[in-house]
Amino acid sequence: MGKVHKELQKKNVTLTLLHHEYATEAREGGKIPYAYRTFAEKYGNYAKKKRPDSCS
């Protein structure tokens, strides 16, 4: 998810676009990709952990 997080910082890059690229690569590699909802949830959990704690 680190790659996703970094790519989302770029202009005109969306989570939907990154999921499409991920799913294509997974299928080409003979793997079953996560559904978009699962991909987005996993990224959301990753992003929450990466966010600096604002309560310090």
Coordinates of N, CA and C in Angstrom, one line a residue:
M1 N 0.8 -1.2 0.0 CA 0.0 0.0 0.0 C 0.9 1.3 0.0
G2 N 2.1 1.1 0.3 CA 3.0 2.3 0.3 C 3.1 2.9 -1.1
K3 N 3.1 2.1 -2.1 CA 3.2 2.5 -3.5 C 1.9 3.3 -3.8
V4 N 0.8 2.8 -3.4 CA -0.5 3.4 -3.7 C -0.5 4.8 -3.0
H5 N -0.1 4.8 -1.7 CA -0.1 6.1 -1.0 C 0.8 7.2 -1.7
K6 N 1.9 6.7 -2.2 CA 2.8 7.7 -2.9 C 2.2 8.1 -4.2
E7 N 1.6 7.2 -5.0 CA 1.0 7.5 -6.3 C -0.1 8.5 -6.1
L8 N -0.9 8.4 -5.0 CA -2.1 9.2 -4.8 C -1.7 10.7 -4.6
Q9 N -0.4 10.9 -4.3 CA 0.1 12.3 -4.1 C 0.2 13.0 -5.4
K10 N 0.2 12.3 -6.5 CA 0.4 12.9 -7.9 C -0.9 13.4 -8.4
K11 N -0.8 14.4 -9.2 CA -2.0 15.1 -9.8 C -2.7 14.1 -10.7
N12 N -4.0 14.1 -10.7 CA -4.9 13.3 -11.5 C -4.8 11.8 -11.3
V13 N -4.3 11.4 -10.2 CA -4.3 9.9 -9.9 C -5.3 9.7 -8.8
T14 N -6.2 8.7 -9.1 CA -7.3 8.3 -8.2 C -7.1 6.9 -7.7
L15 N -7.8 6.6 -6.6 CA -7.8 5.2 -6.1 C -8.4 4.3 -7.1
T16 N -9.4 4.7 -7.8 CA -10.0 3.9 -8.9 C -9.0 3.5 -9.9
L17 N -8.2 4.5 -10.4 CA -7.2 4.3 -11.4 C -6.2 3.3 -10.9
L18 N -5.7 3.5 -9.7 CA -4.7 2.6 -9.1 C -5.2 1.2 -8.9
H19 N -6.5 1.1 -8.5 CA -7.1 -0.3 -8.4 C -7.2 -1.0 -9.8
H20 N -7.5 -0.2 -10.8 CA -7.5 -0.8 -12.1 C -6.2 -1.3 -12.5
E21 N -5.1 -0.5 -12.3 CA -3.8 -1.0 -12.6 C -3.4 -2.2 -11.8
Y22 N -3.7 -2.2 -10.5 CA -3.4 -3.3 -9.6 C -4.1 -4.6 -10.1
A23 N -5.4 -4.4 -10.4 CA -6.2 -5.6 -10.8 C -5.6 -6.2 -12.1
T24 N -5.2 -5.3 -13.1 CA -4.7 -5.8 -14.3 C -3.4 -6.6 -14.1
E25 N -2.5 -6.0 -13.3 CA -1.2 -6.7 -13.0 C -1.5 -8.0 -12.3
A26 N -2.4 -8.0 -11.3 CA -2.7 -9.3 -10.6 C -3.2 -10.4 -11.6
R27 N -4.1 -10.0 -12.4 CA -4.6 -11.0 -13.4 C -3.6 -11.5 -14.3
E28 N -2.7 -10.6 -14.8 CA -1.6 -11.0 -15.7 C -0.6 -11.9 -15.0
G29 N -0.6 -11.8 -13.7 CA 0.3 -12.6 -12.9 C -0.4 -13.9 -12.4
G30 N -1.6 -14.1 -12.9 CA -2.3 -15.3 -12.5 C -3.0 -15.3 -11.2
K31 N -3.1 -14.1 -10.6 CA -3.7 -14.0 -9.3 C -5.1 -13.4 -9.3
I32 N -5.9 -13.6 -8.3 CA -7.2 -13.0 -8.2 C -7.1 -11.7 -7.4
P33 N -7.4 -10.5 -8.1 CA -7.2 -9.3 -7.4 C -8.4 -9.0 -6.4
Y34 N -8.1 -8.1 -5.4 CA -9.1 -7.7 -4.5 C -10.2 -6.9 -5.2
A35 N -11.4 -7.0 -4.8 CA -12.5 -6.1 -5.3 C -12.1 -4.7 -4.9
Y36 N -12.7 -3.7 -5.6 CA -12.4 -2.3 -5.3 C -12.7 -2.0 -3.9
R37 N -13.8 -2.5 -3.4 CA -14.2 -2.1 -2.0 C -13.1 -2.6 -1.0
T38 N -12.7 -3.8 -1.2 CA -11.6 -4.4 -0.3 C -10.3 -3.6 -0.4
F39 N -10.0 -3.3 -1.7 CA -8.7 -2.6 -2.0 C -8.8 -1.2 -1.3
A40 N -10.0 -0.5 -1.4 CA -10.1 0.8 -0.8 C -10.1 0.7 0.8
E41 N -10.7 -0.3 1.3 CA -10.7 -0.5 2.8 C -9.2 -0.7 3.3
K42 N -8.5 -1.6 2.6 CA -7.1 -1.9 3.0 C -6.3 -0.6 2.9
Y43 N -6.5 0.2 1.8 CA -5.8 1.5 1.7 C -6.2 2.4 2.8
G44 N -7.4 2.5 3.1 CA -7.9 3.4 4.2 C -7.3 3.0 5.5
N45 N -7.2 1.8 5.8 CA -6.5 1.3 7.1 C -5.0 1.7 7.1
Y46 N -4.4 1.5 5.9 CA -3.0 1.9 5.8 C -2.8 3.4 6.0
A47 N -3.6 4.2 5.3 CA -3.5 5.6 5.4 C -3.7 6.1 6.9
K48 N -4.6 5.5 7.6 CA -4.9 5.9 9.0 C -3.6 5.6 9.8
K49 N -3.0 4.5 9.6 CA -1.7 4.2 10.3 C -0.6 5.2 10.0
K50 N -0.6 5.6 8.7 CA 0.5 6.5 8.2 C 0.3 8.0 8.7
R51 N -1.0 8.3 9.0 CA -1.3 9.7 9.3 C -0.6 10.1 10.7
P52 N 0.0 11.2 10.8 CA 0.6 11.6 12.1 C -0.5 11.8 13.1
D53 N -0.2 11.4 14.3 CA -1.1 11.5 15.4 C -1.3 13.0 15.7
S54 N -2.5 13.5 15.6 CA -2.8 14.9 15.8 C -3.1 15.2 17.3
C55 N -3.1 14.2 18.1 CA -3.5 14.4 19.5 C -2.2 14.6 20.4
S56 N -1.0 14.6 19.8 CA 0.2 14.7 20.7 C 0.4 16.1 21.3

